[in-house]
């Protein structure tokens, strides 16, 4: 997550130096990605913790929770 913040700041620096022709990623896109990944990682870690406490398969539970998260967030139509 910290690397995304550094990349976002780096893209702002490139914009200020007029390197717009080599800039492929916009800082706003990185910000949206950052705020999408935080809940996703929280969801995966929380489902893994609950699966471990209930004695379920952690990988299967994490995959099911990821699919549910993608479906609820509108990533999967």
N, CA, C and O atoms as a MOPAC input file, in Angstrom:
PM7 MOZYME 1SCF
protein

 N      0.82000 1    -1.18000 1     0.00000 1
 C      0.00000 1     0.00000 1     0.00000 1
 C      0.87200 1     1.25400 1     0.00000 1
 O      0.54600 1     2.25400 1    -0.64000 1
 N      1.97100 1     1.18300 1     0.72000 1
 C      2.86500 1     2.34000 1     0.73100 1
 C      3.48800 1     2.57500 1    -0.63500 1
 O      3.74900 1     3.71600 1    -1.01500 1
 N      3.72400 1     1.50400 1    -1.36900 1
 C      4.28500 1     1.68400 1    -2.71400 1
 C      3.29100 1     2.38300 1    -3.63300 1
 O      3.70400 1     3.13500 1    -4.51600 1
 N      1.99100 1     2.15400 1    -3.44900 1
 C      0.99500 1     2.86600 1    -4.24400 1
 C      0.99700 1     4.35100 1    -3.92400 1
 O      0.83700 1     5.17600 1    -4.82300 1
 N      1.17500 1     4.70100 1    -2.66300 1
 C      1.23900 1     6.11100 1    -2.28600 1
 C      2.47800 1     6.76300 1    -2.88500 1
 O      2.41200 1     7.88400 1    -3.39000 1
 N      3.61400 1     6.06000 1    -2.82800 1
 C      4.83300 1     6.60000 1    -3.43200 1
 C      4.67800 1     6.75300 1    -4.93900 1
 O      5.13700 1     7.73900 1    -5.51500 1
 N      4.03700 1     5.78800 1    -5.57600 1
 C      3.81100 1     5.87900 1    -7.01400 1
 C      2.89300 1     7.04700 1    -7.34700 1
 O      3.09500 1     7.72900 1    -8.35200 1
 N      1.90100 1     7.27800 1    -6.52100 1
 C      1.00300 1     8.40700 1    -6.72000 1
 C      1.75500 1     9.72500 1    -6.61900 1
 O      1.55600 1    10.61800 1    -7.44200 1
 N      2.61500 1     9.85400 1    -5.62000 1
 C      3.40600 1    11.07600 1    -5.48100 1
 C      4.40600 1    11.22400 1    -6.61500 1
 O      4.68800 1    12.33900 1    -7.05200 1
 N      4.94500 1    10.10600 1    -7.09500 1
 C      5.88400 1    10.15300 1    -8.20700 1
 C      5.20000 1    10.62700 1    -9.48900 1
 O      5.79500 1    11.36600 1   -10.27300 1
 N      3.96000 1    10.20600 1    -9.70200 1
 C      3.24900 1    10.65600 1   -10.89800 1
 C      2.93500 1    12.14700 1   -10.81800 1
 O      2.96300 1    12.83700 1   -11.83700 1
 N      2.63500 1    12.65200 1    -9.62300 1
 C      2.42900 1    14.09900 1    -9.47700 1
 C      3.72200 1    14.85700 1    -9.77100 1
 O      3.69100 1    15.92600 1   -10.38100 1
 N      4.85500 1    14.30700 1    -9.34100 1
 C      6.14100 1    14.92700 1    -9.62700 1
 C      6.41500 1    14.95300 1   -11.12600 1
 O      6.89600 1    15.95700 1   -11.65100 1
 N      6.11200 1    13.85600 1   -11.81800 1
 C      6.33000 1    13.81100 1   -13.26500 1
 C      5.43600 1    14.79500 1   -13.99700 1
 O      5.84000 1    15.37600 1   -15.00400 1
 N      4.22400 1    14.98300 1   -13.49900 1
 C      3.33600 1    15.96900 1   -14.12600 1
 C      3.89100 1    17.37400 1   -13.96300 1
 O      3.80200 1    18.18700 1   -14.88300 1
 N      4.45600 1    17.66500 1   -12.81200 1
 C      4.99000 1    19.00400 1   -12.58100 1
 C      6.24000 1    19.26000 1   -13.41900 1
 O      6.54600 1    20.41100 1   -13.72800 1
 N      6.96000 1    18.21300 1   -13.78800 1
 C      8.17300 1    18.36600 1   -14.60400 1
 C      7.89200 1    18.26000 1   -16.09800 1
 O      8.82600 1    18.18400 1   -16.89700 1
 N      6.63100 1    18.25400 1   -16.48100 1
 C      6.20800 1    18.19200 1   -17.88900 1
 C      6.67600 1    16.91800 1   -18.58900 1
 O      7.07100 1    16.95700 1   -19.75400 1
 N      6.63400 1    15.80800 1   -17.89300 1
 C      6.91800 1    14.51100 1   -18.49200 1
 C      5.61400 1    13.78400 1   -18.78200 1
 O      5.51300 1    12.57800 1   -18.55900 1
 N      4.63200 1    14.49500 1   -19.27000 1
 C      3.30200 1    13.92000 1   -19.46200 1
 C      3.29100 1    12.86600 1   -20.56300 1
 O      2.41100 1    12.00500 1   -20.58000 1
 N      4.24900 1    12.91800 1   -21.48000 1
 C      4.25400 1    11.94100 1   -22.56100 1
 C      4.67700 1    10.56100 1   -22.09400 1
 O      4.28600 1     9.56800 1   -22.70600 1
 N      5.46600 1    10.46500 1   -21.02800 1
 C      5.86400 1     9.14200 1   -20.52600 1
 C      5.00600 1     8.69600 1   -19.34900 1
 O      5.19000 1     7.59700 1   -18.82600 1
 N      4.07500 1     9.54000 1   -18.93200 1
 C      3.23100 1     9.23700 1   -17.78100 1
 C      2.01000 1     8.45400 1   -18.24200 1
 O      1.17800 1     8.97600 1   -18.98500 1
 N      1.90300 1     7.22100 1   -17.80900 1
 C      0.79900 1     6.36500 1   -18.22900 1
 C     -0.26200 1     6.21000 1   -17.15400 1
 O     -1.41600 1     5.91400 1   -17.46400 1
 N      0.11000 1     6.40500 1   -15.90200 1
 C     -0.80600 1     6.19000 1   -14.79900 1
 C     -1.11600 1     7.52900 1   -14.15000 1
 O     -0.20700 1     8.27300 1   -13.78100 1
 N     -2.38600 1     7.83000 1   -14.01500 1
 C     -2.80900 1     9.06100 1   -13.38600 1
 C     -2.87600 1     8.87700 1   -11.87600 1
 O     -3.17100 1     7.78000 1   -11.40000 1
 N     -2.61100 1     9.91700 1   -11.13000 1
 C     -2.63300 1     9.82900 1    -9.66400 1
 C     -4.03200 1     9.51700 1    -9.15300 1
 O     -4.18000 1     8.86000 1    -8.12300 1
 N     -5.04700 1     9.97300 1    -9.85100 1
 C     -6.42100 1     9.69300 1    -9.42700 1
 C     -6.75100 1     8.21000 1    -9.56500 1
 O     -7.46200 1     7.65100 1    -8.72900 1
 N     -6.24400 1     7.57700 1   -10.60500 1
 C     -6.45700 1     6.14000 1   -10.77800 1
 C     -5.76500 1     5.34800 1    -9.68200 1
 O     -6.30200 1     4.34600 1    -9.21000 1
 N     -4.58600 1     5.78200 1    -9.27300 1
 C     -3.87200 1     5.10800 1    -8.19000 1
 C     -4.61600 1     5.28900 1    -6.87500 1
 O     -4.67700 1     4.37000 1    -6.05800 1
 N     -5.17800 1     6.46500 1    -6.67200 1
 C     -5.94300 1     6.71800 1    -5.45100 1
 C     -7.18000 1     5.83000 1    -5.39900 1
 O     -7.49800 1     5.27500 1    -4.34700 1
 N     -7.87900 1     5.68900 1    -6.51800 1
 C     -9.04900 1     4.80400 1    -6.54300 1
 C     -8.64100 1     3.36100 1    -6.30200 1
 O     -9.34400 1     2.62600 1    -5.60800 1
 N     -7.51500 1     2.94600 1    -6.86800 1
 C     -7.02800 1     1.59200 1    -6.63900 1
 C     -6.67700 1     1.37900 1    -5.17700 1
 O     -6.93900 1     0.30800 1    -4.62800 1
 N     -6.08900 1     2.37900 1    -4.54200 1
 C     -5.71500 1     2.28900 1    -3.13600 1
 C     -6.94900 1     2.10200 1    -2.26100 1
 O     -6.94700 1     1.26600 1    -1.35700 1
 N     -7.99600 1     2.86900 1    -2.52000 1
 C     -9.20600 1     2.76600 1    -1.70300 1
 C    -10.05100 1     1.56800 1    -2.07800 1
 O    -11.03000 1     1.28000 1    -1.38900 1
 N     -9.71500 1     0.86200 1    -3.13800 1
 C    -10.35100 1    -0.41000 1    -3.46400 1
 C     -9.61300 1    -1.56400 1    -2.80800 1
 O    -10.23400 1    -2.54700 1    -2.40400 1
 N     -8.29300 1    -1.45800 1    -2.69700 1
 C     -7.49700 1    -2.55900 1    -2.15300 1
 C     -7.56000 1    -2.66600 1    -0.63600 1
 O     -7.46500 1    -3.76900 1    -0.09700 1
 N     -7.71600 1    -1.55200 1     0.06200 1
 C     -7.79000 1    -1.61900 1     1.52500 1
 C     -8.96300 1    -2.48400 1     1.98400 1
 O     -8.75300 1    -3.39200 1     2.78900 1
 N    -10.19700 1    -2.24200 1     1.50700 1
 C    -11.28700 1    -3.12700 1     1.93700 1
 C    -11.12200 1    -4.56700 1     1.44800 1
 O    -11.54800 1    -5.50100 1     2.12700 1
 N    -10.51200 1    -4.75300 1     0.28300 1
 C    -10.29600 1    -6.10900 1    -0.21500 1
 C     -9.34100 1    -6.86700 1     0.69900 1
 O     -9.62100 1    -8.01000 1     1.06200 1
 N     -8.22700 1    -6.26000 1     1.07700 1
 C     -7.27700 1    -6.92700 1     1.96300 1
 C     -7.86400 1    -7.15000 1     3.35000 1
 O     -7.59300 1    -8.17000 1     3.98300 1
 N     -8.66500 1    -6.20500 1     3.82300 1
 C     -9.33200 1    -6.39600 1     5.10400 1
 C    -10.29900 1    -7.57000 1     5.02400 1
 O    -10.37800 1    -8.37600 1     5.95000 1
 N    -11.02700 1    -7.66600 1     3.93200 1
 C    -11.97800 1    -8.76100 1     3.74000 1
 C    -11.26700 1   -10.10800 1     3.71500 1
 O    -11.73300 1   -11.06400 1     4.33700 1
 N    -10.16700 1   -10.19400 1     3.01800 1
 C     -9.41300 1   -11.45400 1     2.93600 1
 C     -8.85400 1   -11.84200 1     4.30200 1
 O     -8.94800 1   -13.00100 1     4.70600 1
 N     -8.27500 1   -10.88100 1     5.00800 1
 C     -7.69700 1   -11.20500 1     6.31300 1
 C     -8.77100 1   -11.55800 1     7.33200 1
 O     -8.57600 1   -12.46000 1     8.14700 1
 N     -9.89800 1   -10.86100 1     7.29800 1
 C    -10.97700 1   -11.15500 1     8.23500 1
 C    -11.58800 1   -12.52700 1     7.95900 1
 O    -11.89300 1   -13.26400 1     8.89700 1
 N    -11.77000 1   -12.87600 1     6.69900 1
 C    -12.33700 1   -14.19000 1     6.37600 1
 C    -11.36400 1   -15.31300 1     6.73400 1
 O    -11.78200 1   -16.39000 1     7.15800 1
 N    -10.07000 1   -15.05900 1     6.56300 1
 C     -9.07200 1   -16.06100 1     6.94300 1
 C     -9.05600 1   -16.26600 1     8.45600 1
 O     -8.92500 1   -17.39100 1     8.93600 1
 N     -9.19000 1   -15.17700 1     9.19600 1
 C     -9.23200 1   -15.27300 1    10.65600 1
 C    -10.46600 1   -16.04300 1    11.12700 1
 O    -10.36800 1   -16.90700 1    11.99900 1
 N    -11.61800 1   -15.72900 1    10.55200 1
 C    -12.83800 1   -16.44400 1    10.93100 1
 C    -12.78000 1   -17.92300 1    10.54500 1
 O    -13.25800 1   -18.77900 1    11.28900 1
 N    -12.19900 1   -18.22000 1     9.39300 1
 C    -12.08100 1   -19.61000 1     8.96600 1
 C    -11.16600 1   -20.39800 1     9.89800 1
 O    -11.43200 1   -21.56200 1    10.19800 1
 N    -10.09600 1   -19.76500 1    10.35100 1
 C     -9.18200 1   -20.44000 1    11.26600 1
 C     -9.85900 1   -20.71100 1    12.61500 1
 O     -9.66600 1   -21.77200 1    13.21000 1
 N    -10.65000 1   -19.74900 1    13.08900 1
 C    -11.34000 1   -19.94000 1    14.36700 1
 C    -12.42500 1   -21.00100 1    14.29200 1
 O    -12.66700 1   -21.70900 1    15.27000 1
 N    -13.08200 1   -21.12100 1    13.14500 1
 C    -14.16600 1   -22.09600 1    12.98900 1
 C    -13.68000 1   -23.44000 1    12.45500 1
 O    -14.46500 1   -24.38300 1    12.35200 1
 N    -12.39900 1   -23.53800 1    12.11600 1
 C    -11.84000 1   -24.79800 1    11.64200 1
 C    -12.18200 1   -25.10600 1    10.19600 1
 O    -12.25600 1   -26.27300 1     9.81300 1
 N    -12.39300 1   -24.07300 1     9.38500 1
 C    -12.71500 1   -24.25600 1     7.96500 1
 C    -11.45200 1   -24.09200 1     7.11800 1
 O    -10.39700 1   -23.69100 1     7.61100 1
 N    -11.59100 1   -24.41300 1     5.84000 1
 C    -10.48400 1   -24.23900 1     4.90100 1
 C    -10.26100 1   -22.74800 1     4.65500 1
 O    -11.16800 1   -22.05400 1     4.19800 1
 N     -9.06300 1   -22.25400 1     4.95400 1
 C     -8.80000 1   -20.82200 1     4.84300 1
 C     -8.74400 1   -20.34300 1     3.39800 1
 O     -9.21200 1   -19.24600 1     3.09200 1
 N     -8.18500 1   -21.14300 1     2.51900 1
 C     -8.05600 1   -20.73200 1     1.11700 1
 C     -9.42400 1   -20.66700 1     0.45300 1
 O     -9.73600 1   -19.69800 1    -0.23900 1
 N    -10.23100 1   -21.68400 1     0.66000 1
 C    -11.57100 1   -21.68600 1     0.07500 1
 C    -12.43300 1   -20.56300 1     0.61300 1
 O    -13.17500 1   -19.93100 1    -0.14000 1
 N    -12.34200 1   -20.31000 1     1.90300 1
 C    -13.12100 1   -19.23500 1     2.50200 1
 C    -12.66000 1   -17.87700 1     1.99400 1
 O    -13.48000 1   -16.99000 1     1.75900 1
 N    -11.35700 1   -17.71100 1     1.82200 1
 C    -10.83600 1   -16.45000 1     1.28500 1
 C    -11.27300 1   -16.24100 1    -0.15600 1
 O    -11.60900 1   -15.12200 1    -0.54300 1
 N    -11.27500 1   -17.30100 1    -0.95100 1
 C    -11.71600 1   -17.17500 1    -2.33800 1
 C    -13.19600 1   -16.83300 1    -2.42900 1
 O    -13.59800 1   -16.00600 1    -3.24900 1
 N    -14.00100 1   -17.46200 1    -1.59500 1
 C    -15.43500 1   -17.16200 1    -1.59500 1
 C    -15.67100 1   -15.71500 1    -1.17100 1
 O    -16.50500 1   -15.02500 1    -1.75800 1
 N    -14.94800 1   -15.25500 1    -0.16500 1
 C    -15.13400 1   -13.87300 1     0.28100 1
 C    -14.64600 1   -12.88100 1    -0.77000 1
 O    -15.22500 1   -11.80400 1    -0.91300 1
 N    -13.57800 1   -13.22800 1    -1.51600 1
 C    -13.11400 1   -12.34500 1    -2.59400 1
 C    -14.15300 1   -12.23000 1    -3.69500 1
 O    -14.40400 1   -11.13600 1    -4.19900 1
 N    -14.76100 1   -13.35100 1    -4.07400 1
 C    -15.78500 1   -13.31700 1    -5.11900 1
 C    -16.98900 1   -12.50400 1    -4.65300 1
 O    -17.55600 1   -11.73200 1    -5.42500 1
 N    -17.37700 1   -12.67700 1    -3.39500 1
 C    -18.48900 1   -11.89200 1    -2.85500 1
 C    -18.14600 1   -10.41100 1    -2.81200 1
 O    -19.00300 1    -9.57300 1    -3.09400 1
 N    -16.91700 1   -10.07700 1    -2.46700 1
 C    -16.50200 1    -8.67900 1    -2.44700 1
 C    -16.50500 1    -8.08500 1    -3.84400 1
 O    -16.98000 1    -6.96800 1    -4.04600 1
 N    -15.97500 1    -8.82900 1    -4.81300 1
 C    -15.96200 1    -8.32000 1    -6.19000 1
 C    -17.37400 1    -8.14300 1    -6.72200 1
 O    -17.65100 1    -7.19800 1    -7.46000 1
 N    -18.25000 1    -9.03600 1    -6.35300 1
 C    -19.64000 1    -8.93700 1    -6.80100 1
 C    -20.33600 1    -7.74800 1    -6.14400 1
 O    -21.07800 1    -7.02200 1    -6.80600 1
 N    -20.10500 1    -7.54400 1    -4.85700 1
 C    -20.74900 1    -6.43300 1    -4.14500 1
 C    -20.18200 1    -5.07200 1    -4.57100 1
 O    -20.89900 1    -4.07100 1    -4.56000 1
 N    -18.90800 1    -5.03600 1    -4.94100 1
 C    -18.30500 1    -3.76800 1    -5.33800 1
 C    -18.60000 1    -3.39900 1    -6.78400 1
 O    -18.28300 1    -2.29000 1    -7.21400 1
 N    -19.19300 1    -4.30000 1    -7.53100 1
 C    -19.51100 1    -4.01700 1    -8.90800 1
 C    -18.40800 1    -4.37900 1    -9.87500 1
 O    -18.51100 1    -4.07400 1   -11.06400 1
 N    -17.36000 1    -5.01600 1    -9.40300 1
 C    -16.26400 1    -5.42300 1   -10.27300 1
 C    -16.69800 1    -6.55100 1   -11.19400 1
 O    -16.26900 1    -6.61400 1   -12.34600 1
 N    -17.54900 1    -7.44400 1   -10.69200 1
 C    -18.11700 1    -8.51300 1   -11.50000 1
 C    -19.57700 1    -8.18800 1   -11.79300 1
 O    -20.35000 1    -7.90700 1   -10.87700 1
 N    -19.94200 1    -8.22400 1   -13.02800 1
 C    -21.34100 1    -7.94600 1   -13.38900 1
 C    -22.09700 1    -9.22400 1   -13.63300 1
 O    -23.28700 1    -9.18700 1   -13.94700 1

